[in-house]
Each structure stands twice: as structure tokens, then as C-alpha cells.
Short mmCIF file of C-alpha atoms in Angstrom, two decimals:
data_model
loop_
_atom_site.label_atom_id
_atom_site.label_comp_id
_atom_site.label_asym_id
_atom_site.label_seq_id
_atom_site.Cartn_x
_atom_site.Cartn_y
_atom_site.Cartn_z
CA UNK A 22 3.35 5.97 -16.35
CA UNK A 23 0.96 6.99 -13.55
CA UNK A 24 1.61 9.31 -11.46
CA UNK A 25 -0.42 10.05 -8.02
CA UNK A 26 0.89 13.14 -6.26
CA UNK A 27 0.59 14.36 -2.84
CA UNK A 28 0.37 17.97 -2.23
CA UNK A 29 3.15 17.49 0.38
CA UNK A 30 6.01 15.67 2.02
CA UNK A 31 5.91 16.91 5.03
CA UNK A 32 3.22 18.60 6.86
CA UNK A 33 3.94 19.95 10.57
CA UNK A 34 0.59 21.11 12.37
CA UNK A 35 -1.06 21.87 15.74
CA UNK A 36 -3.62 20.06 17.77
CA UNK A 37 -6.77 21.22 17.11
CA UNK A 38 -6.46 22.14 13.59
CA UNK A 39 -8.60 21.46 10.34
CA UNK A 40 -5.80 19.71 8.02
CA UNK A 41 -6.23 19.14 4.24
CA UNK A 42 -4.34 16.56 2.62
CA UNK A 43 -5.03 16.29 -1.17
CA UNK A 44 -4.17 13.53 -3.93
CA UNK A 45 -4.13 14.22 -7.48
CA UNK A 46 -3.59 11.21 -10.02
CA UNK A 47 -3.68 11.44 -13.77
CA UNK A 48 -4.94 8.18 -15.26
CA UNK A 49 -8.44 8.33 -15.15
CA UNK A 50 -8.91 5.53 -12.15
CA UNK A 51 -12.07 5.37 -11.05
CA UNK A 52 -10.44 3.92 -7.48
CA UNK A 53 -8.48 5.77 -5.28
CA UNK A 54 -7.48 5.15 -1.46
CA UNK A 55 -5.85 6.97 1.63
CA UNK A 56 -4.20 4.91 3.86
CA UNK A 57 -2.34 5.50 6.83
CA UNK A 58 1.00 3.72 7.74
CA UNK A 59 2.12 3.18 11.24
CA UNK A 60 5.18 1.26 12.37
CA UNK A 61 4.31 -2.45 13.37
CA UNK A 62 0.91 -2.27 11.74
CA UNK A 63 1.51 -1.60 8.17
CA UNK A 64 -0.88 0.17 6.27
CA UNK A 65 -4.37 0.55 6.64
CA UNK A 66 -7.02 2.04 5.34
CA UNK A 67 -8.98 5.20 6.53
CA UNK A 68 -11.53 5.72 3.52
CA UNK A 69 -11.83 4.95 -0.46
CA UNK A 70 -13.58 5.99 -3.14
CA UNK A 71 -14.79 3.90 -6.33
CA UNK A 72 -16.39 6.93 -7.93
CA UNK A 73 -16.91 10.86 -7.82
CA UNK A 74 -18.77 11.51 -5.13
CA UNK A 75 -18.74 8.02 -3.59
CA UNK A 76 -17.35 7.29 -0.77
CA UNK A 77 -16.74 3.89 1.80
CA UNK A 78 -15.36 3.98 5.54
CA UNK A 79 -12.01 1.86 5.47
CA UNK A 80 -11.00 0.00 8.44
CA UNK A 81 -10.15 3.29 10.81
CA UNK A 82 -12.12 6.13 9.63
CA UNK A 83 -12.74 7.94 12.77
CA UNK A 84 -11.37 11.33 12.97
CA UNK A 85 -11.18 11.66 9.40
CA UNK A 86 -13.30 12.83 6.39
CA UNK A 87 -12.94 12.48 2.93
CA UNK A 88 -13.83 14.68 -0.60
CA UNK A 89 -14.03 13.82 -4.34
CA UNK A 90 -15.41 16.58 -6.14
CA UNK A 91 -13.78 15.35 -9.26
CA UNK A 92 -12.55 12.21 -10.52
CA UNK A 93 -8.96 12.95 -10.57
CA UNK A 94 -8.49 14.33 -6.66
CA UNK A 95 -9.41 12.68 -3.17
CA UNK A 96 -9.11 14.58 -0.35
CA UNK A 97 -8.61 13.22 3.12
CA UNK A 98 -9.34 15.71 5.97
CA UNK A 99 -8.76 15.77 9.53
CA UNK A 100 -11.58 17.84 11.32
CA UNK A 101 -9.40 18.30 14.33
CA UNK A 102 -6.18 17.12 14.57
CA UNK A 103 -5.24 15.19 17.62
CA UNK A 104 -1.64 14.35 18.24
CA UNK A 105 -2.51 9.99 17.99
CA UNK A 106 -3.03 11.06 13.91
CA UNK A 107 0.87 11.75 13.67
CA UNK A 108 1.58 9.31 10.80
CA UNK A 109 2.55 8.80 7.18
CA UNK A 110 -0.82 9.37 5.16
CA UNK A 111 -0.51 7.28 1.52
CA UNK A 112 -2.55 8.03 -1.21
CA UNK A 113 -3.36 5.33 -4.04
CA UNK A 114 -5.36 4.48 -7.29
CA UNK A 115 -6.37 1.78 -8.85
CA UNK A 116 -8.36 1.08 -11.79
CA UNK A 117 -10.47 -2.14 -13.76
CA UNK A 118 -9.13 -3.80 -16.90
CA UNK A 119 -12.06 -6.05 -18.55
CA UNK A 120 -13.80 -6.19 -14.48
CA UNK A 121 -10.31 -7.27 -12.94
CA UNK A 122 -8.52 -4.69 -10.08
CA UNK A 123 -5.80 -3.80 -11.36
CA UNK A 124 -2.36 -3.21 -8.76
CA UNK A 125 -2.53 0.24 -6.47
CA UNK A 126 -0.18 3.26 -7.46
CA UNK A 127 0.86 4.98 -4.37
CA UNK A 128 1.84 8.77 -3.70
CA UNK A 129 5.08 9.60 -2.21
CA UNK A 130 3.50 9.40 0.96
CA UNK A 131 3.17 12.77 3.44
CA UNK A 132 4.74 12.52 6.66
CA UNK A 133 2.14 14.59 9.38
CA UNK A 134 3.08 15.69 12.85
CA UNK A 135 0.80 17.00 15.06
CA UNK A 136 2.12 19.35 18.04
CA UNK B 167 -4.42 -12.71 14.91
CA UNK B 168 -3.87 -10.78 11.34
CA UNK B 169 -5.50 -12.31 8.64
CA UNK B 170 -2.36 -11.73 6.31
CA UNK B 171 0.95 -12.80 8.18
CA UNK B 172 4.40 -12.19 6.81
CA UNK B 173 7.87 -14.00 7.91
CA UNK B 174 10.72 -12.82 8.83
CA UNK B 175 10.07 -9.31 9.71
CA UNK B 176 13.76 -8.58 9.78
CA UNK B 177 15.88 -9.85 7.21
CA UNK B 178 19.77 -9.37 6.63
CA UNK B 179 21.62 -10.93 3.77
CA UNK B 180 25.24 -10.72 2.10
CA UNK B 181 25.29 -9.38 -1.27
CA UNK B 182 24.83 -12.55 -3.79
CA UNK B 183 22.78 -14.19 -1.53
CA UNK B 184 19.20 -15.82 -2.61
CA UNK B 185 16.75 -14.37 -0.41
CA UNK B 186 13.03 -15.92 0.71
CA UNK B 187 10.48 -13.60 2.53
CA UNK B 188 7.12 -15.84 3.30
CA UNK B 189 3.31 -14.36 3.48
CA UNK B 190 0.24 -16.76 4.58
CA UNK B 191 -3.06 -15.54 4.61
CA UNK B 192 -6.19 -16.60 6.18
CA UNK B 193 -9.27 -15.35 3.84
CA UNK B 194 -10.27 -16.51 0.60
CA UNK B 195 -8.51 -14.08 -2.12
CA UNK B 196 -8.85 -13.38 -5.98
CA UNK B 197 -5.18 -12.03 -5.81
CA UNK B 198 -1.96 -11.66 -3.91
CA UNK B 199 0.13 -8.67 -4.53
CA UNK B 200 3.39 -8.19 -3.78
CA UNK B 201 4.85 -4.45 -3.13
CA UNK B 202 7.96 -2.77 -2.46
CA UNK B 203 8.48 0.12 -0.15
CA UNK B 204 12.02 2.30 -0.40
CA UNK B 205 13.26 4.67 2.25
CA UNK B 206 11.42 7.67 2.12
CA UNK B 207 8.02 6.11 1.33
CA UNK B 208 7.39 5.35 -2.19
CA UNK B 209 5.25 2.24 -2.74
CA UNK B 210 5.75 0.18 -6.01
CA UNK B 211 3.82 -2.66 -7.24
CA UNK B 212 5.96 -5.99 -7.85
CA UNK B 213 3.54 -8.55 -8.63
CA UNK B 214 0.27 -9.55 -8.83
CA UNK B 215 -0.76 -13.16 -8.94
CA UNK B 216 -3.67 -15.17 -8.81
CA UNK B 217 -2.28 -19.01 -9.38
CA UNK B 218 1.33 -20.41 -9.90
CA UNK B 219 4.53 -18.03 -10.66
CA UNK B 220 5.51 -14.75 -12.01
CA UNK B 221 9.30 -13.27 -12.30
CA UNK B 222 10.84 -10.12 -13.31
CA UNK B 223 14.51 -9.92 -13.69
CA UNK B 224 15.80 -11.19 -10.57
CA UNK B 225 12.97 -11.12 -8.29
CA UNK B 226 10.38 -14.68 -8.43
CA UNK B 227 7.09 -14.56 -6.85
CA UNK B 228 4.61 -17.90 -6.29
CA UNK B 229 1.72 -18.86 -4.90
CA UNK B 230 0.20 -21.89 -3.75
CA UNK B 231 -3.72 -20.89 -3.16
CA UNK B 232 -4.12 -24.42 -1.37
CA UNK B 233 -1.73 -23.85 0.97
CA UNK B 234 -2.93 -19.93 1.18
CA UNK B 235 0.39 -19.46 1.19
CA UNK B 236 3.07 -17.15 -1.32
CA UNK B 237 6.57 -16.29 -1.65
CA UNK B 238 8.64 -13.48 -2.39
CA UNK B 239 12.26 -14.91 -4.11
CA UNK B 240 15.22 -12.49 -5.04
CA UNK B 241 18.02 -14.35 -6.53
CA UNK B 242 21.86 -12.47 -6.87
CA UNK B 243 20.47 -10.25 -4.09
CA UNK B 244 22.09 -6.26 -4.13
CA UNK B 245 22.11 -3.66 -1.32
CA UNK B 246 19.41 -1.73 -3.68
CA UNK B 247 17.12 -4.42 -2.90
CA UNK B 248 16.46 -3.33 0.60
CA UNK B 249 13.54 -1.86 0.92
CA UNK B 250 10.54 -3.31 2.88
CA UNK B 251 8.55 -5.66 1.02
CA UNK B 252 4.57 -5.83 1.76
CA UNK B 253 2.11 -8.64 0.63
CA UNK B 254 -1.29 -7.74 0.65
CA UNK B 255 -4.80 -10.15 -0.69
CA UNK B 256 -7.97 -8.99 -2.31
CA UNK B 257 -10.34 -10.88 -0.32
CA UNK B 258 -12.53 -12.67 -2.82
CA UNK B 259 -16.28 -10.92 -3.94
CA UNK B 260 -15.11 -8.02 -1.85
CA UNK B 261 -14.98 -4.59 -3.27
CA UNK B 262 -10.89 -3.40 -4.58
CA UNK B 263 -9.84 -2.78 -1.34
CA UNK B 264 -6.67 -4.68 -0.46
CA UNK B 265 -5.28 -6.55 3.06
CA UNK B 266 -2.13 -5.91 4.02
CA UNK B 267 0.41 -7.71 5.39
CA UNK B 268 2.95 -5.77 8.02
CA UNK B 269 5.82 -6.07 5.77
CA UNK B 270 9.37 -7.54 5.67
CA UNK B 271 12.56 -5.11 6.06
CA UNK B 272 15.41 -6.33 3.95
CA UNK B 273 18.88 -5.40 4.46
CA UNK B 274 21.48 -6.26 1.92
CA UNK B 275 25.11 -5.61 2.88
CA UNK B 276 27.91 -5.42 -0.08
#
């Protein structure tokens, strides 16, 4: 089974600060995704990846960077937290079987507040 | 107006009862997934589909890509059914990125 984990459940952290939230999934998928969910608007994307290194702005990128050093972890960081980015942040992969997507594996989801 | 639209948003049912939660889009799409979301945030794939019907156990999904238009069926519903349910599209000759709908709560009482 694949399994994406999310460094953490629950994350508590103060305006202003740098915050690191990191995904690890063990499958070899060359996609992986953060996403943000929100009540009322579902979830949406903040940046993906299709490859080390790679990365593409989602639909609400701003506020947010992103790292993949390595295949198997994608890191979403906010440069300075601001209180509208209290959320729960999703991680998922994906991979390609014969050039078709295969379905998303989602983290446990962490649930941030910013003070 | 979102281009993937699900119906109801709220949905309450009696134990036994065969459920029906609706999702139209408006884009052209190479696939339709369907997802489930439990209490405490854990997303799980149900289905994806690309043309006519898949089922697993009790839960049916279809698709009509006419109509752009796909249902979610769960016959003999149970109270661990509720969950929210989520339809999202891969827009078509787009990259893997998917479209979600906003999602359906279901509530099943025993």
C-alpha cells in the first residue's frame, strides 16, 4: 500500500514565522501535490511537483514556497506566516501507469494555526 | 461559477437507505474521480472513471461524459459511510493536476 506521511497533525505557530511542512511518500511517484482545504471551498492547490527539482504554481501559491530535493519528499513552506494561512495543508502523490494519471494518495492532512 | 459543482451539500439518510450524491462539471475531462474524506482528514480514492460504470461492494459510481455529468450511488447505506465525499476532473491535455469539487457531507443515522 502507499503510504504518504506528514511530519505532523497538528502544528500551532505564530505570525510571522518561517513554517516547514514536509511530505514523505514511499512509492516512487514522480507526482506529488500540497493542497490546502478550507471549509466551503474544498481543496485547492498551492504548488506541485512532477519531478525532483521541478516545480508548478497551483491555483493559490502566494505566500508559500515549495522544495524537492529528492524524489520521495516535498516540502511546502510558509516564508511568513500570516494568520489567513490557518488551514488543513494535504499532501498527495500520484504516479503514471503506461502514460495514464493514476488516482492521488493523500497524507493525513496537518491541521496549522497561526496566532 | 465553479467549474466542478456537486449536489446536495448536506445529506442525511436512515440506515438501509440508497443514497445519490450528483457532480456536473463544466470542462472537458480525461477522468472523474471520486474520493472519500473521514473525520479527521484522511482522503481515500473511490473511483476513477473515464466512460460508463464502476462498483465496489456497495458503493456504484457512473458517468455520462455527454451529459458532463456523474454519480456517486451507495446502496444498504451504514453510519460508517459518512464521511464527505469529493468529485474532482482531470481537465483533458492538462498536466495531473486535478479539479475539485466542494464535496458532499453524508450523515447516516442507525
Amino acid at each position: 500500500d502507499v503510504k504518504v506521511t506528514q511530519s505532523s497533525r497538528y502544528l500551532v505557530k505564530r505570525t510571522g514565522e518561517k513554517v516547514f511542512l514536509e511530505c514523505v511518500q514511499d512509492m516512487d511517484h514522480e507526482n506529488m501535490f500540497w493542497y490546502r482545504q478550507d471549509p466551503g471551498l474544498g481543496l485547492r492547490l498551492i504548488y506541485f511537483s512532477y519531478d525532483v527539482k521541478m516545480k508548478e504554481k497551483g491555483d493559490i501559491p502566494e505566500g508559500y514556497s515549495v522544495s524537492r530535493e529528492k524524489k520521495e519528499r516535498f516540502s511546502l513552506i510558509l516564508e511568513s506566516a500570516s494568520t489567513n494561512q490557518t488551514s488543513m495543508y494535504l499532501c498527495a502523490s500520484s504516479s503514471r501507469d503506461r502514460g495514464f494519471v493514476q488516482p492521488q494518495h493523500f497524507g493525513d492532512g496537518t491541521r496549522l494555526s497561526i496566532l | 461559477k465553479n467549474e466542478v459543482e456537486q449536489s446536495p451539500q448536506n445529506l442525511t439518510a436512515q440506515e438501509g437507505e440508497f443514497i445519490t450524491i450528483n457532480c456536473s462539471y463544466s470542462v472537458g475531462i480525461s477522468a472523474l474521480h471520486w474520493l472519500q474524506q473521514h473525520p479527521g482528514g484522511g482522503i481515500v480514492s473511490l473511483f476513477m472513471l473515464s466512460s460508463g460504470k464502476k462498483k465496489h461492494g456497495r458503493l456504484i459510481a457512473t458517468i455520462n461524459i455527454q451529459e458532463k455529468h456523474s454519480s456517486l450511488h451507495i446502496t444498504a447505506s451504514h453510519p460508517r459511510d459518512s464521511a464527505v465525499y469529493i468529485c474532482a476532473v482531470e481537465n483533458i491535455g492538462g498536466t495531473d493536476k486535478l479539479i475539485f469539487g466542494t464535496g458532499t457531507r453524508l450523515q447516516v443515522f442507525p
